[in-house]
């Protein structure tokens, strides 16, 4: 089988990076060789990819000269591997994939595909990249968006993809599941009583995640306990009923210790991995109506307006007041929603179908017969 080449800005802990690892694992298991180009060094997911047998190439451009050298190296890699698909991830990955594809002679045998992972992104921070992406949006033969909200946002900005596919993120529902043993252990480690109702918010410290709303809501519902996990959260001033853990690599265990999963994104979120992972772990979801949160919940839990801590607190208080068995049944219904609609195999099948329909030839024998 011909290889797939992915290009991504880096391999740190994050939603896009997690989905890349899951997709590569699934496709590698199907006999499709996977190669990943990272534009920065390090990152926890580099080891996860290597453990799955995925070849990781690190370019790490620095400055204009470094960027030019990295583009040349990437174009040479494209010529050498002759991949069936060159799949970009995130804006920098998309841009480098497109330019290197052109520098390699824009080979028709290698489908150029982009990946949109955001919706309603902050123009002040990403305006330049958005403008460049809009100008080049006719280059790729396919654009994959992980949310309909993200697709609508980019098209509303004037992006004009030749072919567009919406493929929701895939969640590992074996890794993220209810776990009574982990629940007891983590609660003991964190000093949380067995009968406490725990809300978990898993997100790096970033304006789009709106940690201010989390902390403000926590102050309004002192009867609930809050656990914040994500890089930078350890720097936050927390109310007495909250604990911030910083970056954690044991999210499945943390989710298992909670009762409610909270997403307070104010903008920019396409498909929230944290929300779907928490639901897969059997937690009751509360989320702001941003990106595809409504699609993910599909009637489970509660949707609230972004930037409204009082609405967040009200939803959390309602679920916190439920009898434990009723809360657990609500969480298990949320898990069933994720298992049914957002498994990893479904995501992988979606990518394969989208690539094939866009003209990618994965079988080298079939490609030679053309």
Short mmCIF file of C-alpha atoms in Angstrom, two decimals:
data_model
loop_
_atom_site.label_atom_id
_atom_site.label_comp_id
_atom_site.label_asym_id
_atom_site.label_seq_id
_atom_site.Cartn_x
_atom_site.Cartn_y
_atom_site.Cartn_z
CA UNK A 1 0.00 0.00 0.00
CA UNK A 2 1.19 3.52 -0.71
CA UNK A 3 2.07 5.64 2.34
CA UNK A 4 0.14 8.54 3.82
CA UNK A 5 2.18 11.61 4.76
CA UNK A 6 0.80 13.90 7.49
CA UNK A 7 2.21 17.38 8.13
CA UNK A 8 1.47 19.03 11.48
CA UNK A 9 2.82 22.02 13.41
CA UNK A 10 3.89 19.91 16.40
CA UNK A 11 3.21 16.82 18.49
CA UNK A 12 2.50 18.28 21.93
CA UNK A 13 -0.61 17.32 23.90
CA UNK A 14 -3.68 18.71 22.12
CA UNK A 15 -6.87 17.75 20.36
CA UNK A 16 -5.53 17.69 16.80
CA UNK A 17 -2.42 15.82 17.87
CA UNK A 18 -4.49 13.23 19.73
CA UNK A 19 -6.67 12.67 16.67
CA UNK A 20 -3.60 12.35 14.43
CA UNK A 21 -2.20 9.60 16.66
CA UNK A 22 -5.54 7.77 16.74
CA UNK A 23 -5.96 8.00 12.96
CA UNK A 24 -2.40 6.83 12.27
CA UNK A 25 -2.79 3.86 14.62
CA UNK A 26 -6.01 2.79 12.93
CA UNK A 27 -4.68 3.18 9.39
CA UNK A 28 -1.35 1.55 10.23
CA UNK A 29 -3.27 -1.45 11.58
CA UNK A 30 -5.07 -1.66 8.23
CA UNK A 31 -1.74 -1.99 6.41
CA UNK A 32 -1.41 1.64 5.29
CA UNK A 33 2.10 2.96 6.12
CA UNK A 34 1.96 6.26 7.99
CA UNK A 35 4.57 9.04 8.04
CA UNK A 36 4.26 12.20 10.14
CA UNK A 37 6.22 15.42 9.63
CA UNK A 38 6.40 17.63 12.73
CA UNK A 39 7.38 21.27 12.33
CA UNK A 40 8.62 21.51 15.93
CA UNK A 41 10.81 19.28 18.05
CA UNK A 42 9.62 17.11 20.91
CA UNK A 43 6.06 16.58 22.03
CA UNK A 44 4.53 13.73 23.96
CA UNK A 45 2.75 12.32 20.92
CA UNK A 46 5.98 11.69 19.01
CA UNK A 47 6.64 8.71 21.28
CA UNK A 48 3.06 7.47 20.90
CA UNK A 49 3.41 7.53 17.11
CA UNK A 50 6.76 5.77 17.18
CA UNK A 51 5.32 3.07 19.46
CA UNK A 52 2.60 2.47 16.86
CA UNK A 53 5.21 1.96 14.14
CA UNK A 54 4.66 5.37 12.54
CA UNK A 55 7.75 7.08 11.10
CA UNK A 56 8.16 10.61 12.49
CA UNK A 57 10.21 13.22 10.60
CA UNK A 58 11.17 16.41 12.45
CA UNK A 59 11.93 19.55 10.42
CA UNK A 60 11.64 22.34 13.03
CA UNK A 61 12.10 25.42 10.82
CA UNK A 62 13.51 28.56 12.45
CA UNK A 63 13.31 31.93 10.72
CA UNK A 64 12.98 32.48 6.98
CA UNK A 65 16.14 30.55 6.12
CA UNK A 66 15.03 27.64 8.29
CA UNK A 67 11.55 27.66 6.74
CA UNK A 68 13.01 27.58 3.24
CA UNK A 69 15.31 24.70 4.15
CA UNK A 70 12.44 22.80 5.76
CA UNK A 71 10.25 23.27 2.69
CA UNK A 72 13.04 21.93 0.51
CA UNK A 73 13.48 18.93 2.82
CA UNK A 74 9.74 18.25 2.84
CA UNK A 75 9.56 18.45 -0.97
CA UNK A 76 12.41 15.93 -1.20
CA UNK A 77 10.58 13.64 1.21
CA UNK A 78 7.48 13.85 -0.97
CA UNK A 79 9.50 12.89 -4.05
CA UNK A 80 11.10 9.99 -2.19
CA UNK A 81 7.99 8.57 -0.51
CA UNK A 82 5.56 9.29 -3.37
CA UNK A 83 2.68 9.27 -0.86
CA UNK A 84 -0.89 8.62 -1.90
CA UNK A 85 -1.99 11.53 0.31
CA UNK A 86 -0.26 14.55 1.82
CA UNK A 87 -2.60 15.50 4.69
CA UNK A 88 -2.09 18.84 6.42
CA UNK A 89 -3.10 19.39 10.04
CA UNK A 90 -3.68 22.90 11.47
CA UNK A 91 -2.83 26.11 9.63
CA UNK A 92 0.96 25.80 9.63
CA UNK A 93 0.79 22.15 8.60
CA UNK A 94 -1.62 22.98 5.78
CA UNK A 95 0.60 25.80 4.51
CA UNK A 96 3.83 23.77 4.57
CA UNK A 97 2.11 20.80 2.93
CA UNK A 98 0.79 23.00 0.11
CA UNK A 99 4.06 24.81 -0.58
CA UNK A 100 6.17 21.63 -0.42
CA UNK A 101 3.70 19.85 -2.71
CA UNK A 102 4.18 22.63 -5.28
CA UNK A 103 7.94 22.61 -4.80
CA UNK A 104 7.92 18.86 -5.45
CA UNK A 105 6.22 19.54 -8.78
CA UNK A 106 2.62 19.15 -7.56
CA UNK A 107 2.60 15.41 -8.37
CA UNK A 108 -0.86 14.28 -9.40
CA UNK A 109 -0.27 10.88 -7.82
CA UNK A 110 -0.12 12.56 -4.39
CA UNK A 111 -3.42 14.07 -3.25
CA UNK A 112 -2.91 17.32 -1.33
CA UNK A 113 -5.43 17.59 1.53
CA UNK A 114 -5.86 20.19 4.24
CA UNK A 115 -7.28 19.81 7.73
CA UNK A 116 -9.46 22.45 9.44
CA UNK A 117 -9.68 22.00 13.21
CA UNK A 118 -11.16 25.31 14.37
CA UNK A 119 -14.26 27.47 14.10
CA UNK A 120 -14.69 31.21 14.71
CA UNK A 121 -10.97 31.65 15.34
CA UNK A 122 -9.49 34.84 16.81
CA UNK A 123 -8.59 37.11 13.87
CA UNK A 124 -6.20 39.16 16.01
CA UNK A 125 -4.03 36.07 16.55
CA UNK A 126 -4.53 34.14 13.32
CA UNK A 127 -5.56 36.80 10.81
CA UNK A 128 -2.41 36.53 8.68
CA UNK A 129 -2.62 32.75 8.46
CA UNK A 130 -6.32 32.96 7.62
CA UNK A 131 -5.63 35.38 4.76
CA UNK A 132 -2.86 33.19 3.34
CA UNK A 133 -5.00 30.10 3.68
CA UNK A 134 -7.90 31.81 1.91
CA UNK A 135 -5.64 32.79 -0.99
CA UNK A 136 -4.35 29.23 -1.37
CA UNK A 137 -7.61 27.41 -0.58
CA UNK A 138 -8.04 26.28 -4.19
CA UNK A 139 -4.76 24.37 -4.15
CA UNK A 140 -5.70 21.23 -2.17
CA UNK A 141 -7.80 18.58 -3.85
CA UNK A 142 -9.60 18.03 -0.55
CA UNK A 143 -10.23 19.84 2.72
CA UNK A 144 -11.25 17.82 5.79
CA UNK A 145 -12.99 19.70 8.60
CA UNK A 146 -13.62 18.04 11.95
CA UNK A 147 -16.81 20.06 12.42
CA UNK A 148 -19.57 21.59 10.36
CA UNK A 149 -19.10 24.80 12.34
CA UNK A 150 -15.48 24.93 11.22
CA UNK A 151 -16.42 24.31 7.60
CA UNK A 152 -19.07 27.06 7.69
CA UNK A 153 -16.66 29.50 9.37
CA UNK A 154 -13.90 29.12 6.79
CA UNK A 155 -16.25 29.17 3.80
CA UNK A 156 -17.81 32.31 5.26
CA UNK A 157 -14.36 33.93 5.20
CA UNK A 158 -14.06 33.27 1.50
CA UNK A 159 -12.25 29.93 1.46
CA UNK A 160 -13.21 28.03 -1.69
CA UNK A 161 -12.16 24.39 -1.39
CA UNK A 162 -12.54 22.21 -4.46
CA UNK A 163 -13.87 19.37 -2.31
CA UNK A 164 -14.92 19.48 1.35
CA UNK A 165 -15.59 16.64 3.77
CA UNK A 166 -16.75 16.93 7.38
CA UNK A 167 -15.34 14.07 9.47
CA UNK A 168 -15.92 14.31 13.24
CA UNK A 169 -13.15 13.36 15.63
CA UNK A 170 -12.93 9.74 16.75
CA UNK A 171 -12.91 8.87 20.45
CA UNK A 172 -11.22 5.80 21.94
CA UNK A 173 -14.17 4.49 23.93
CA UNK A 174 -12.11 1.64 25.38
CA UNK A 175 -9.53 4.02 26.84
CA UNK A 176 -12.17 6.55 27.93
CA UNK A 177 -14.75 4.62 29.92
CA UNK A 178 -16.24 4.47 33.42
CA UNK A 179 -13.66 3.05 35.84
CA UNK A 180 -14.68 2.65 39.49
CA UNK A 181 -11.20 1.58 40.61
CA UNK A 182 -9.53 4.65 39.09
CA UNK A 183 -12.30 6.82 40.53
CA UNK A 184 -11.49 5.74 44.07
CA UNK A 185 -7.71 6.02 43.62
CA UNK A 186 -7.73 9.49 42.05
CA UNK A 187 -10.19 10.88 44.58
CA UNK A 188 -7.97 9.62 47.37
CA UNK A 189 -4.90 11.17 45.73
CA UNK A 190 -6.63 14.54 45.36
CA UNK A 191 -8.32 14.50 48.77
CA UNK A 192 -11.83 14.51 47.29
CA UNK A 193 -14.56 12.84 49.39
CA UNK A 194 -16.27 9.81 47.93
CA UNK A 195 -19.70 11.49 47.99
CA UNK A 196 -18.60 14.81 46.43
CA UNK A 197 -19.99 15.82 43.03
CA UNK A 198 -16.97 16.60 40.86
CA UNK A 199 -16.84 18.77 37.72
CA UNK A 200 -13.83 18.35 35.43
CA UNK A 201 -12.61 20.94 32.93
CA UNK A 202 -9.76 19.65 30.74
CA UNK A 203 -8.15 22.34 28.58
CA UNK A 204 -4.86 24.17 28.22
CA UNK A 205 -4.78 27.77 29.45
CA UNK A 206 -5.89 29.73 26.38
CA UNK A 207 -8.37 32.60 25.89
CA UNK A 208 -10.57 30.44 23.68
CA UNK A 209 -11.11 27.97 26.55
CA UNK A 210 -12.36 30.74 28.90
CA UNK A 211 -11.05 29.55 32.23
CA UNK A 212 -12.40 32.77 33.73
CA UNK A 213 -15.91 31.45 33.18
CA UNK A 214 -15.00 28.17 34.89
CA UNK A 215 -13.66 29.90 37.98
CA UNK A 216 -16.56 32.34 38.14
CA UNK A 217 -19.06 29.48 37.87
CA UNK A 218 -17.20 27.51 40.54
CA UNK A 219 -17.55 30.41 42.95
CA UNK A 220 -21.33 30.34 42.39
CA UNK A 221 -21.72 26.63 43.24
CA UNK A 222 -19.54 26.02 46.33
CA UNK A 223 -21.33 22.70 46.93
CA UNK A 224 -19.54 21.21 43.90
CA UNK A 225 -15.85 20.33 43.53
CA UNK A 226 -13.89 21.38 40.42
CA UNK A 227 -10.83 19.78 38.86
CA UNK A 228 -8.98 21.76 36.19
CA UNK A 229 -6.44 19.89 34.06
CA UNK A 230 -4.36 21.41 31.27
CA UNK A 231 -1.07 23.14 30.65
CA UNK A 232 -0.92 26.49 32.45
CA UNK A 233 -3.91 25.92 34.72
CA UNK A 234 -1.62 25.54 37.72
CA UNK A 235 -0.99 29.31 37.54
CA UNK A 236 -4.66 30.21 38.09
CA UNK A 237 -6.02 31.63 41.34
CA UNK A 238 -8.63 29.09 42.40
CA UNK A 239 -11.65 29.31 44.69
CA UNK A 240 -11.65 26.93 47.69
CA UNK A 241 -13.73 24.30 45.88
CA UNK A 242 -11.35 24.03 42.88
CA UNK A 243 -7.99 22.40 42.25
CA UNK A 244 -5.81 23.03 39.18
CA UNK A 245 -3.43 20.25 38.20
CA UNK A 246 -1.57 21.66 35.19
CA UNK A 247 -0.81 19.34 32.29
CA UNK A 248 -1.76 15.73 32.96
CA UNK A 249 -1.17 12.61 30.88
CA UNK A 250 -3.73 10.47 32.75
CA UNK A 251 -6.95 12.09 31.57
CA UNK A 252 -8.91 8.79 31.40
CA UNK A 253 -8.30 8.31 35.15
CA UNK A 254 -9.18 11.94 35.91
CA UNK A 255 -12.44 11.69 33.98
CA UNK A 256 -13.28 8.49 35.84
CA UNK A 257 -13.00 10.41 39.12
CA UNK A 258 -15.55 13.04 38.04
CA UNK A 259 -19.30 13.23 37.55
CA UNK A 260 -19.74 16.15 35.13
CA UNK A 261 -17.55 17.23 32.20
CA UNK A 262 -17.52 20.96 31.46
CA UNK A 263 -16.52 22.79 28.27
CA UNK A 264 -16.61 26.61 28.42
CA UNK A 265 -15.04 27.49 25.06
CA UNK A 266 -15.81 31.07 24.09
CA UNK A 267 -14.83 30.78 20.42
CA UNK A 268 -12.65 28.79 18.04
CA UNK A 269 -13.69 25.29 19.11
CA UNK A 270 -14.60 22.94 16.28
CA UNK A 271 -15.07 19.51 17.80
CA UNK A 272 -14.21 19.39 21.49
CA UNK A 273 -12.22 16.24 22.26
CA UNK A 274 -12.38 16.91 25.99
CA UNK A 275 -16.16 17.07 25.91
CA UNK A 276 -16.53 13.86 23.90
CA UNK A 277 -13.90 12.03 25.96
CA UNK A 278 -15.66 12.98 29.18
CA UNK A 279 -18.95 11.74 27.78
CA UNK A 280 -17.27 8.48 26.76
CA UNK A 281 -16.15 8.14 30.38
CA UNK A 282 -19.80 8.30 31.44
CA UNK A 283 -19.91 11.93 32.60
CA UNK A 284 -22.83 14.33 32.28
CA UNK A 285 -21.88 17.04 29.75
CA UNK A 286 -22.33 20.78 30.15
CA UNK A 287 -20.99 22.86 27.28
CA UNK A 288 -21.16 26.28 25.72
CA UNK A 289 -22.93 26.47 22.38
CA UNK A 290 -19.70 26.84 20.37
CA UNK A 291 -18.54 24.80 17.38
CA UNK A 292 -20.24 21.43 17.09
CA UNK A 293 -21.08 21.07 20.78
CA UNK A 294 -24.79 20.72 19.98
CA UNK A 295 -24.02 17.86 17.56
CA UNK A 296 -21.83 16.10 20.13
CA UNK A 297 -24.42 16.34 22.92
CA UNK A 298 -27.44 15.66 20.69
CA UNK A 299 -29.84 16.14 23.60
CA UNK A 300 -27.52 14.89 26.33
CA UNK A 301 -26.61 17.15 29.22
CA UNK A 302 -27.01 20.91 28.81
CA UNK A 303 -25.92 23.59 26.33
CA UNK A 304 -25.38 27.13 27.65
CA UNK A 305 -24.41 30.45 26.05
CA UNK A 306 -20.68 31.21 25.90
CA UNK A 307 -19.35 33.80 28.33
CA UNK A 308 -22.18 33.29 30.83
CA UNK A 309 -20.87 31.88 34.15
CA UNK A 310 -24.30 32.16 35.76
CA UNK A 311 -25.82 29.87 33.11
CA UNK A 312 -22.94 27.44 33.55
CA UNK A 313 -23.41 27.43 37.32
CA UNK A 314 -27.17 26.89 36.99
CA UNK A 315 -26.70 23.84 34.73
CA UNK A 316 -24.03 22.40 37.03
CA UNK A 317 -26.20 22.95 40.11
CA UNK A 318 -29.13 21.14 38.47
CA UNK A 319 -27.05 18.06 37.64
CA UNK A 320 -25.27 18.20 40.97
CA UNK A 321 -28.64 18.03 42.74
CA UNK A 322 -29.66 14.80 40.99
CA UNK A 323 -29.67 11.57 42.93
CA UNK A 324 -26.39 9.69 42.24
CA UNK A 325 -28.12 6.90 40.33
CA UNK A 326 -29.99 9.39 38.11
CA UNK A 327 -26.78 11.31 37.43
CA UNK A 328 -25.00 8.07 36.55
CA UNK A 329 -27.76 7.03 34.16
CA UNK A 330 -27.58 10.43 32.46
CA UNK A 331 -23.82 10.00 32.06
CA UNK A 332 -24.16 6.49 30.65
CA UNK A 333 -26.65 7.78 28.09
CA UNK A 334 -24.04 10.37 27.08
CA UNK A 335 -21.45 7.59 26.73
CA UNK A 336 -23.82 5.61 24.50
CA UNK A 337 -24.09 8.66 22.24
CA UNK A 338 -20.30 8.78 21.77
CA UNK A 339 -19.94 5.02 21.25
CA UNK A 340 -22.65 5.09 18.61
CA UNK A 341 -21.55 8.13 16.62
CA UNK A 342 -17.90 8.99 17.22
CA UNK A 343 -15.70 5.90 17.32
CA UNK A 344 -12.13 5.90 15.97
CA UNK A 345 -12.94 3.32 13.29
CA UNK A 346 -15.69 5.58 11.94
CA UNK A 347 -13.23 8.49 11.72
CA UNK A 348 -10.62 6.38 9.92
CA UNK A 349 -13.22 5.06 7.47
CA UNK A 350 -14.32 8.64 6.83
CA UNK A 351 -10.79 9.72 5.93
CA UNK A 352 -10.28 6.75 3.62
CA UNK A 353 -13.56 7.41 1.85
CA UNK A 354 -12.87 11.15 1.49
CA UNK A 355 -9.35 10.58 0.15
CA UNK A 356 -10.53 7.95 -2.32
CA UNK A 357 -13.43 10.06 -3.57
CA UNK A 358 -11.01 12.96 -4.07
CA UNK A 359 -8.91 10.77 -6.37
CA UNK A 360 -6.26 9.27 -4.09
CA UNK A 361 -4.99 5.87 -5.20
CA UNK A 362 -3.88 3.88 -2.14
CA UNK A 363 -3.06 0.67 -4.01
CA UNK A 364 0.24 0.93 -5.95
CA UNK A 365 -0.80 -1.85 -8.37
CA UNK A 366 -4.01 -0.04 -9.27
CA UNK A 367 -2.08 3.19 -9.65
CA UNK A 368 0.43 1.63 -12.12
CA UNK A 369 -2.44 0.29 -14.23
CA UNK A 370 -3.80 3.76 -14.98
#
